[in-house]
Coordinates of C-alpha atoms in Angstrom, one line a residue:
X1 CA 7.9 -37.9 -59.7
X2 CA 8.0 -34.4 -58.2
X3 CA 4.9 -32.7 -57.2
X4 CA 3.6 -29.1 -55.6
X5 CA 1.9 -30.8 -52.8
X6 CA -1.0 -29.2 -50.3
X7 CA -0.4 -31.4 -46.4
X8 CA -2.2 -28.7 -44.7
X9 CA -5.1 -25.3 -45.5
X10 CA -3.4 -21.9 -45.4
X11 CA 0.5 -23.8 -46.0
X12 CA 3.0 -23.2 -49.1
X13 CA 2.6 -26.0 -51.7
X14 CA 5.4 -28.2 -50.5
X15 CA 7.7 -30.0 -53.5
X16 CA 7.9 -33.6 -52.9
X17 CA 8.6 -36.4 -54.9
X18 CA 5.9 -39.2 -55.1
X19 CA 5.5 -42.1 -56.3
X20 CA 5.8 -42.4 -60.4
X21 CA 1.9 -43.1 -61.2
X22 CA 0.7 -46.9 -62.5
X23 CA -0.6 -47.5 -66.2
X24 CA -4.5 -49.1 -66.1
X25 CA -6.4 -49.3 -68.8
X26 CA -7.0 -46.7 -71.2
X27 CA -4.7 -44.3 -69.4
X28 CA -1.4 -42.7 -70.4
X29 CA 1.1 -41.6 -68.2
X30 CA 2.4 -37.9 -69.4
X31 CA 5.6 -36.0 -68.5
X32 CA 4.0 -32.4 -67.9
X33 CA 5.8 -29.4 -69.4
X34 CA 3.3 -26.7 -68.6
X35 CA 0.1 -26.6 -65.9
X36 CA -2.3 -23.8 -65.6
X37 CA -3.0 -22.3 -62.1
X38 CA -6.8 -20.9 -61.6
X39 CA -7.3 -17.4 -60.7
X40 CA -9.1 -19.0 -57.5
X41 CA -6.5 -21.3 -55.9
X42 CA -4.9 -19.4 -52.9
X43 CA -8.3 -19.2 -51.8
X44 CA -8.9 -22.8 -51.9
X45 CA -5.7 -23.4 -50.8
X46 CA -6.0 -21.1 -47.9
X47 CA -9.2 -22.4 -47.1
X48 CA -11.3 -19.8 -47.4
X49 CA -13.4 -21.5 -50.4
X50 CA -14.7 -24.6 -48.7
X51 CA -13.8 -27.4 -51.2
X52 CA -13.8 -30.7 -49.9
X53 CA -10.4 -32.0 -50.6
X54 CA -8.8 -34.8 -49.0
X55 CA -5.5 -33.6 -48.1
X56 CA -2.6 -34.0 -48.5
X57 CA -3.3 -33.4 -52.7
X58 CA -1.3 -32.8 -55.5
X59 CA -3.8 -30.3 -57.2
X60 CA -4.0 -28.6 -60.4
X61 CA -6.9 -28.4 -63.2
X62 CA -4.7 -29.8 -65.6
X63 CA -1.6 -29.4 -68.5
X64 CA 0.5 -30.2 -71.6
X65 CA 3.6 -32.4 -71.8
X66 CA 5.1 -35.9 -73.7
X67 CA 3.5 -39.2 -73.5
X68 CA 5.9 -40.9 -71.7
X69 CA 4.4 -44.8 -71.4
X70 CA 0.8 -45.9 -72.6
X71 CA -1.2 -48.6 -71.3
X72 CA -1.7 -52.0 -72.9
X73 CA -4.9 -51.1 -74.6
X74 CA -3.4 -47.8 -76.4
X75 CA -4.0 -47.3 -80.0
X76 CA -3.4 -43.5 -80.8
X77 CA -1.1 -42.4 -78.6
X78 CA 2.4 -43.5 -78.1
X79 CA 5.2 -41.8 -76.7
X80 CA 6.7 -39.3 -77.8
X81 CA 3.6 -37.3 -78.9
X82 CA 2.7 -34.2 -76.9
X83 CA -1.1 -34.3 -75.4
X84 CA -3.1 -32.4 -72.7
X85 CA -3.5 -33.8 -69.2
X86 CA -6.1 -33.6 -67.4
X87 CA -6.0 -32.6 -63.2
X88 CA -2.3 -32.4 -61.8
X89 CA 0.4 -29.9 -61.5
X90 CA 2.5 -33.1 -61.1
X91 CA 5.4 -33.4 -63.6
X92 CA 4.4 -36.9 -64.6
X93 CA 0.7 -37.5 -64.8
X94 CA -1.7 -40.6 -65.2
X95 CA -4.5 -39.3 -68.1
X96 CA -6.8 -41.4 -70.2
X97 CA -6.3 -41.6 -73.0
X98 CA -9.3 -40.7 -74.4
X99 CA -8.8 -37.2 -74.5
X100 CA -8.1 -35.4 -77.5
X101 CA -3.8 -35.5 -78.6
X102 CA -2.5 -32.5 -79.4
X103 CA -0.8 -32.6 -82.5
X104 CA 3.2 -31.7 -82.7

């Protein structure tokens, strides 16, 4: 999967491709179509608002996209339904899936 990538405070994102994500339990994994970008991020990203992240992260407070696989528990979702996602700007995303589907 591709991702905007942080390695180091104060650097661009970097686009990388990672590895695709593994199902668990409850979880979904979601192709992302759309991500939202906080007002506040190029300060965390530059550093200058001290979050403790462990770098390098993929970050992002979440998004929309397709269901792509579901894990061997899943009961209401199944591909190809669109749902939110909840803390990557990846553009394929492990959620559970216990948050709410958004219907097509």
């Amino acid at each position: 999967m591709k991702a905007a990538v942080l390695n180091e405070f104060g650097a661009v994102l970097d686009i990388q491709t990672l590895p695709d994500p593994v199902l668990s339990t409850g979880e979904v994994i979601v192709d992302v179509a759309a991500a939202g970008v906080a007002g506040y991020a190029s300060a965390v990203f530059s550093g200058a608002r001290n979050y403790l992240l462990e770098l390098p992260v993929a970050p992002g407070p979440g998004g929309i996209g397709r269901v792509r696989a579901t894990g061997p528990d899943s009961t209401k979702l199944s591909p190809p339904n669109f749902r939110s996602a909840i803390g990557s700007s990846a553009t394929r995303r492990s959620a559970r899936a216990t948050r709410p589907s958004i219907p097509t």
